[in-house]
Tab-separated table of C-alpha atoms in Angstrom:
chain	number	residue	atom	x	y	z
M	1401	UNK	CA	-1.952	-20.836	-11.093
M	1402	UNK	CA	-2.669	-17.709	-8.789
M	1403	UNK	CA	-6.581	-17.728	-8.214
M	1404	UNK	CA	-7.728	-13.685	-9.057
M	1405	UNK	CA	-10.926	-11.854	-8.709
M	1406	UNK	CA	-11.946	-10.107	-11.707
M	1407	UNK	CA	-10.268	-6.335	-10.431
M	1408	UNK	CA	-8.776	-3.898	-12.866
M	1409	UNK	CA	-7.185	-1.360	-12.313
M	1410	UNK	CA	-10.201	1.081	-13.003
M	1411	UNK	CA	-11.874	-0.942	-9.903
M	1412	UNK	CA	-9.300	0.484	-8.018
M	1413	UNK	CA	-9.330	4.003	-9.162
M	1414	UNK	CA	-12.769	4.285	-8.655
M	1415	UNK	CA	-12.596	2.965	-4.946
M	1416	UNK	CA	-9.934	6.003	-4.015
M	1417	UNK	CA	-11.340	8.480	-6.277
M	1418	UNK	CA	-14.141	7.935	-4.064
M	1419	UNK	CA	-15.427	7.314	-0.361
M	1420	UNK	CA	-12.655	4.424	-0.341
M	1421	UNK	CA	-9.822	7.319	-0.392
M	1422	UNK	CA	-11.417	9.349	2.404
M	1423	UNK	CA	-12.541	6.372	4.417
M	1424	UNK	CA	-9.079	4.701	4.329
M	1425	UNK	CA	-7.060	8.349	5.271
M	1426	UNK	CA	-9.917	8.764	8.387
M	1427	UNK	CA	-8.414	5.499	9.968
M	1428	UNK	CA	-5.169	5.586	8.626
M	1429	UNK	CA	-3.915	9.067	8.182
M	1430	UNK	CA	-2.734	10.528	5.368
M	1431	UNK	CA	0.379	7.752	4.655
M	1432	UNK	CA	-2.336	5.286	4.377
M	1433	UNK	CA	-0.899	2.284	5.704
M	1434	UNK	CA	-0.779	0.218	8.601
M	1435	UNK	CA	1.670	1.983	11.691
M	1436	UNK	CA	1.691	5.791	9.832
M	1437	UNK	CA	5.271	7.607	10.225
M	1438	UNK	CA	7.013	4.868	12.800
M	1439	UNK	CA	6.608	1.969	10.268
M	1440	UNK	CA	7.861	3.940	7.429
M	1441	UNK	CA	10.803	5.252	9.699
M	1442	UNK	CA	11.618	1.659	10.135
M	1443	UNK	CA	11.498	0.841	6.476
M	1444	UNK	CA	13.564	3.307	5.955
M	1445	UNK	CA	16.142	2.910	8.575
M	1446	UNK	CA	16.079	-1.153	6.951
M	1447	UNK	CA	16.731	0.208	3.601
M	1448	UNK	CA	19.075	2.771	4.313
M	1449	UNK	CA	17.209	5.622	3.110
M	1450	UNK	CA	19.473	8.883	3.002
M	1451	UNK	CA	19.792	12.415	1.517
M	1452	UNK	CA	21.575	10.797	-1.509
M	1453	UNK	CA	19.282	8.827	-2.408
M	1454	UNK	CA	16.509	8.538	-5.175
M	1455	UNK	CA	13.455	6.920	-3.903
M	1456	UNK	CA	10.768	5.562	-6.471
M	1457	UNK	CA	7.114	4.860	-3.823
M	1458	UNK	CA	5.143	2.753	-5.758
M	1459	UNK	CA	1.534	3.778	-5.405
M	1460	UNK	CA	2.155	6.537	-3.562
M	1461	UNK	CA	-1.552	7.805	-3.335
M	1462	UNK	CA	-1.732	10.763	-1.254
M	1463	UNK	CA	2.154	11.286	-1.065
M	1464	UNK	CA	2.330	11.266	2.798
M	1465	UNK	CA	5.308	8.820	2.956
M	1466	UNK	CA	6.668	10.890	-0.014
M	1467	UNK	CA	6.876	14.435	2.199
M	1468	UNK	CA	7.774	12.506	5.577
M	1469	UNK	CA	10.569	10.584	4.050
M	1470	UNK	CA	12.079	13.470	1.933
M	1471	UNK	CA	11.479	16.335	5.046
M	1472	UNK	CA	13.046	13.825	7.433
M	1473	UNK	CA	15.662	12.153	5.391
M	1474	UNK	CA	16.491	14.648	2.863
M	1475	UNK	CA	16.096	12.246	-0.259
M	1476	UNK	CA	14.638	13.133	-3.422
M	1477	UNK	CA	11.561	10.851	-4.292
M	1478	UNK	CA	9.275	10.148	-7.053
M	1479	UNK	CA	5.588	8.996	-6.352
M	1480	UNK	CA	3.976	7.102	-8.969
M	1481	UNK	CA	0.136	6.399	-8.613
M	1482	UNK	CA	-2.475	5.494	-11.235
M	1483	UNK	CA	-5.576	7.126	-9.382
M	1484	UNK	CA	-5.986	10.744	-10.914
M	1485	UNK	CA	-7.424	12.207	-7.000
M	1486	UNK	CA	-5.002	10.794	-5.267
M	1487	UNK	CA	-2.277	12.261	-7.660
M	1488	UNK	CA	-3.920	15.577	-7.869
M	1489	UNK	CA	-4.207	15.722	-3.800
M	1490	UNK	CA	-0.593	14.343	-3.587
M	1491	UNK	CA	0.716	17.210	-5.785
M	1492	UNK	CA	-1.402	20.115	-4.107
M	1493	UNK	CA	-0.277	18.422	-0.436
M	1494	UNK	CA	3.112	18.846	-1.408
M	1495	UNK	CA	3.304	22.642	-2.571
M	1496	UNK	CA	1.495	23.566	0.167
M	1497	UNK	CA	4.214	22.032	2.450
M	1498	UNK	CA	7.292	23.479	0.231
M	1499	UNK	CA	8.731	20.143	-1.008
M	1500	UNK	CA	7.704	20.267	-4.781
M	1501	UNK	CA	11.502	21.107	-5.128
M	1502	UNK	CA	11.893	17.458	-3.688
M	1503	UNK	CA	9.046	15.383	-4.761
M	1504	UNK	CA	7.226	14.848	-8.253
M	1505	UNK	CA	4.606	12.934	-9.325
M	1506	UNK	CA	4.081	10.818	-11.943
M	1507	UNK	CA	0.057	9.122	-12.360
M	1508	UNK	CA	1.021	5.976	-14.354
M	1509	UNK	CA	0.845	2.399	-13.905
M	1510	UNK	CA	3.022	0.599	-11.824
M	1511	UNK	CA	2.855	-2.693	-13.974
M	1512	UNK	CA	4.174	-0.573	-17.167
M	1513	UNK	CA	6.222	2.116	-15.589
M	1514	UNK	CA	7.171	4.893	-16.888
M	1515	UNK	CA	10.844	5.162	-16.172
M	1516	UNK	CA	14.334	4.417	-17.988
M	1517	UNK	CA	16.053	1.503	-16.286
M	1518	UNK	CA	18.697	1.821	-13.472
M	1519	UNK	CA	16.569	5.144	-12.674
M	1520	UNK	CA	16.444	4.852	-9.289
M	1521	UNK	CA	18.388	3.771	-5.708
M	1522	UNK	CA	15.318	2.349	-4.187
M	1523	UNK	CA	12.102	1.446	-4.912
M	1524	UNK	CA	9.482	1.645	-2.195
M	1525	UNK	CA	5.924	0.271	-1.517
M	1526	UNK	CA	3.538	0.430	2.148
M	1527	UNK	CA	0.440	-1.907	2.068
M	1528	UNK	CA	-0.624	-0.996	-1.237
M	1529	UNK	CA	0.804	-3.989	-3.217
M	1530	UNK	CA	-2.151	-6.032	-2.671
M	1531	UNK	CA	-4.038	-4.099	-5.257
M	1532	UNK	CA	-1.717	-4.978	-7.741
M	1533	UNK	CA	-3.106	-7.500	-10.400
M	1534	UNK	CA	0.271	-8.949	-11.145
M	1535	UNK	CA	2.950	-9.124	-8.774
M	1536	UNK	CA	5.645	-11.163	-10.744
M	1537	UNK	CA	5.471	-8.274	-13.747
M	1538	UNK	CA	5.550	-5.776	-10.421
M	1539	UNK	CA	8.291	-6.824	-9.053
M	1540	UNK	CA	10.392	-7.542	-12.540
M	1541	UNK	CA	9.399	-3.679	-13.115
M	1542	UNK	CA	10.728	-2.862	-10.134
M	1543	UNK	CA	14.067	-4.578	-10.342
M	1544	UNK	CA	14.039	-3.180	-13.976
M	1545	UNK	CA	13.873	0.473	-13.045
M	1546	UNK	CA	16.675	0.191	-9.579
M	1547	UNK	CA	20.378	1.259	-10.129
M	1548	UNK	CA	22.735	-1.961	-9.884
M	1549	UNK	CA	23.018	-2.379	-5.946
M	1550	UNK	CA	19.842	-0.748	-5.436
M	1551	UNK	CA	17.436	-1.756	-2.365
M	1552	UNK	CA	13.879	-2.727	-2.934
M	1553	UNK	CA	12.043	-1.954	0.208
M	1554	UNK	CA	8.516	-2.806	0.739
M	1555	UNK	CA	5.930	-3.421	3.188
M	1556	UNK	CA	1.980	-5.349	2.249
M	1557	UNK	CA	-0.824	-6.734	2.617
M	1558	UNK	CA	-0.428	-10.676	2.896
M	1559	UNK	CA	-2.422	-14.236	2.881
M	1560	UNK	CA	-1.085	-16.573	5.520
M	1561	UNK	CA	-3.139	-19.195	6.253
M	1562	UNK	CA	-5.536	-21.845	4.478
M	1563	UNK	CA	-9.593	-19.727	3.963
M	1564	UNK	CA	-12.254	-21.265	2.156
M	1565	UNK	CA	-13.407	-19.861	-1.164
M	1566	UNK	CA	-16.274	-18.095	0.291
M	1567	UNK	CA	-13.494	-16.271	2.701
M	1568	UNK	CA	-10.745	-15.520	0.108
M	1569	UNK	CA	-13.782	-14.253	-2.207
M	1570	UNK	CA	-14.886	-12.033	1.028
M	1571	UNK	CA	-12.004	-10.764	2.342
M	1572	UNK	CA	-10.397	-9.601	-1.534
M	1573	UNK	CA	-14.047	-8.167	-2.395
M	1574	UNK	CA	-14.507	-6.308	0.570
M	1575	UNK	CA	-10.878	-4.581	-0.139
M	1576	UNK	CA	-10.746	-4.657	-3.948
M	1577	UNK	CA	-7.778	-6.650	-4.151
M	1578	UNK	CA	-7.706	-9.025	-7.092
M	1579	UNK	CA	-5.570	-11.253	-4.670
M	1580	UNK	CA	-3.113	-10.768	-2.035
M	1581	UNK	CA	0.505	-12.578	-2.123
M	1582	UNK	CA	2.519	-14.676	0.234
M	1583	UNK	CA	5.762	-13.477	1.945
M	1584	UNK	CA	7.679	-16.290	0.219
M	1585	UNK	CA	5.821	-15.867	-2.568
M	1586	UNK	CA	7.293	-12.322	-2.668
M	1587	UNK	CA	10.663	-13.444	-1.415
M	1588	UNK	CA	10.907	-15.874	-4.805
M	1589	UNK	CA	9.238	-13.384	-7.088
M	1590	UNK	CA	12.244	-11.316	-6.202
M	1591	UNK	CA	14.986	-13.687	-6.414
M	1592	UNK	CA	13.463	-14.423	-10.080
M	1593	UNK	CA	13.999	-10.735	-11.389
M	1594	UNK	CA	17.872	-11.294	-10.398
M	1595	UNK	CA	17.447	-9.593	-6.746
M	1596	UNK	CA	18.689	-11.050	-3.575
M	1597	UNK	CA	16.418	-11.233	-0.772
M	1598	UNK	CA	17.959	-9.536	2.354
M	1599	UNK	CA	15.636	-9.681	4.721
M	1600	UNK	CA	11.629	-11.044	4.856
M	1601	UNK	CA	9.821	-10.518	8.098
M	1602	UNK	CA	6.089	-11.577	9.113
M	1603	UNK	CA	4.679	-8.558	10.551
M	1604	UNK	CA	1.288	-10.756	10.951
M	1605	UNK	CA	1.288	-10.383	15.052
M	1606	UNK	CA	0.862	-6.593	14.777
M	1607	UNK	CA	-1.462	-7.008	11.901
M	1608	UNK	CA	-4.987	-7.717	14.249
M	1609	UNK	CA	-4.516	-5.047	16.880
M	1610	UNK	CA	-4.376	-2.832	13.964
M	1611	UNK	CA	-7.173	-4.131	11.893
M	1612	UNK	CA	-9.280	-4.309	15.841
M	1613	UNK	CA	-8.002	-0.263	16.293
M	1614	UNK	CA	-9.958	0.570	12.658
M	1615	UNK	CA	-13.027	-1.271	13.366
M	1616	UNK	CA	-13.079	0.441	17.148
M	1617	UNK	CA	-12.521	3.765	15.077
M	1618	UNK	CA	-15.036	3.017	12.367
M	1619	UNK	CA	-17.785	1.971	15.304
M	1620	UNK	CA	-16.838	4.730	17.825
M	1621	UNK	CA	-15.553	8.019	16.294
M	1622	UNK	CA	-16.715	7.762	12.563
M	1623	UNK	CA	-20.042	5.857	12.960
M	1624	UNK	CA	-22.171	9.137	12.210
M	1625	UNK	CA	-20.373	11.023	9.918
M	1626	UNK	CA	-20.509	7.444	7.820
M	1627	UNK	CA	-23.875	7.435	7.818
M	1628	UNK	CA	-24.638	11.742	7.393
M	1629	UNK	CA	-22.355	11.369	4.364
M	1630	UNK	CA	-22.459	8.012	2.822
M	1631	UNK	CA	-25.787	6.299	4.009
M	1632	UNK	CA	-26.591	4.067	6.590
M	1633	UNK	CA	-25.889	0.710	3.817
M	1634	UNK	CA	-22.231	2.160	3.601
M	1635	UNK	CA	-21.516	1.876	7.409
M	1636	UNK	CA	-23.043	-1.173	7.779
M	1637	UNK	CA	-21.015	-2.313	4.834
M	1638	UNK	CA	-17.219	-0.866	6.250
M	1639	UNK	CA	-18.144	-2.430	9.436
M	1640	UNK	CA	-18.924	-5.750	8.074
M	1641	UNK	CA	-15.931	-5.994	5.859
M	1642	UNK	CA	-13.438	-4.618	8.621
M	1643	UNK	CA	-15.452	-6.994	10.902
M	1644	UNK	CA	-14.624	-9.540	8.565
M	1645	UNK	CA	-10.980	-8.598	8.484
M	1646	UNK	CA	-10.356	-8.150	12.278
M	1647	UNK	CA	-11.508	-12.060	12.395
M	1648	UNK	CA	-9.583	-13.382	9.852
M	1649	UNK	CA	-6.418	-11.666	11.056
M	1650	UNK	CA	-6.907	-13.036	14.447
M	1651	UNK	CA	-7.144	-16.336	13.272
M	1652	UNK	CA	-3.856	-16.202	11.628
M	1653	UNK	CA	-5.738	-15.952	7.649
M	1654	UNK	CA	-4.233	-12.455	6.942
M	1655	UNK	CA	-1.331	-10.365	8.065
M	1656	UNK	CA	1.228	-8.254	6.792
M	1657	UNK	CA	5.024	-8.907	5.739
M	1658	UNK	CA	8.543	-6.846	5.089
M	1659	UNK	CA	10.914	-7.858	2.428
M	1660	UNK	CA	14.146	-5.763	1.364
M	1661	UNK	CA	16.021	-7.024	-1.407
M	1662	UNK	CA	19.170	-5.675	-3.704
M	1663	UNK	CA	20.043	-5.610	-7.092
């Protein structure tokens, strides 16, 4: 039985309806996830992303892989995100940069989606899995909504390596993830909803220069505005938890997986 800590999905709204959003877009950019516009050109190259196709992001939050991908590739995609702000922002974003005609939006849950089946070519994800409360019904809603011999393409957040249960407690807390999956974990989650896996890769070897380049960030160039606009408990909170992060990721705890996967 998969261990969880007691997150909804309100917990998770809240965080990027608030200083979480703005916090997590000043280290990451406005993609929000971990190598910005060359990891989601290799995701997409992987998946064979293309001007026919219709791409479903799954928690799309801000909608920055949803403009790159459909200004670069020409495909039409969907975003679907169940925090209000970040759907808002996402839809404003987009208008302003003339790809409404593209993109829409849909704020809805990604666990009961709101989509006919065989809707879409691909569905797409990039780090934001891990917030998810229940990956197998994920994953079977995923399959659910691709076109027969479409491509799931994702990218997350993963465990890989024994913690204690004062770690795992720390380390999902800190990020507000009821728990984070395994890559084979994914992989057989996958091959249960009737898709086969085409390719799984552990990313974790990138994963702690990245976490070390947000907690130099978060020390170095953010430290004051931090504290002028969230209070001196906040920064030393962030840099704690990111602290946290860049350790266990070094010691090979945490790290970060691919998996693409057809119907």
């Amino acid at each position: 039985m998969t261990r969880k800590l007691d997150v909804t999905i309100g917990s998770v709204n809240e965080v990027y309806d608030g200083a979480g959003g703005i916090l997590w877009e000043m280290l990451m950019g406005e993609q929000i996830h971990v190598g910005s516009e060359a990891e989601t050109d290799l995701l997409a190259e992987k998946a064979g992303v293309g001007e026919d196709s219709h791409l479903l992001d799954v928690c799309s939050a801000l909608g920055g892989p949803a403009r790159y991908l459909a200004k670069k590739y020409g495909c039409r995609v969907t975003g679907l995100d169940a925090t209000r702000r970040m759907d808002e922002e996402a839809r404003r974003r987009t208008e302003e940069a003339g790809l409404s005609d593209k993109i829409d939006y849909r704020l809805g849950n990604a666990l009961d989606m709101p989509f006919q089946a065989g809707t879409f070519d691909m569905v797409w994800g990039q780090d934001a899995w891990c917030y998810i409360t229940d990956k197998q019904r994920l994953i079977e809603e995923c399959a659910r909504v691709l076109k027969p011999g479409g491509t799931l393409a994702f990218t997350d957040w993963l465990e890989t390596g024994p913690m204690s249960d004062d770690e795992w407690q720390a380390l999902n807390t800190f990020m507000v993830f009821p728990y984070m999956e395994t890559l084979d974990g994914y992989a057989a989650l996958a091959e249960a909803a009737g898709l086969t896996v085409i390719e799984k890769e552990d990313l974790s070897a990138s994963f702690a220069p990245s976490i070390q380049g947000y907690l130099d960030m978060v020390q170095n160039d953010f430290r004051q505005a931090i504290v002028d606009n969230y209070g001196q408990e906040m920064y030393d909170a962030v840099e704690q938890g990111i602290t946290l992060w860049r350790d266990a990721s070094v010691a090979g705890k945490v790290g970060r997986g691919r998996l693409i996967a057809k119907k």
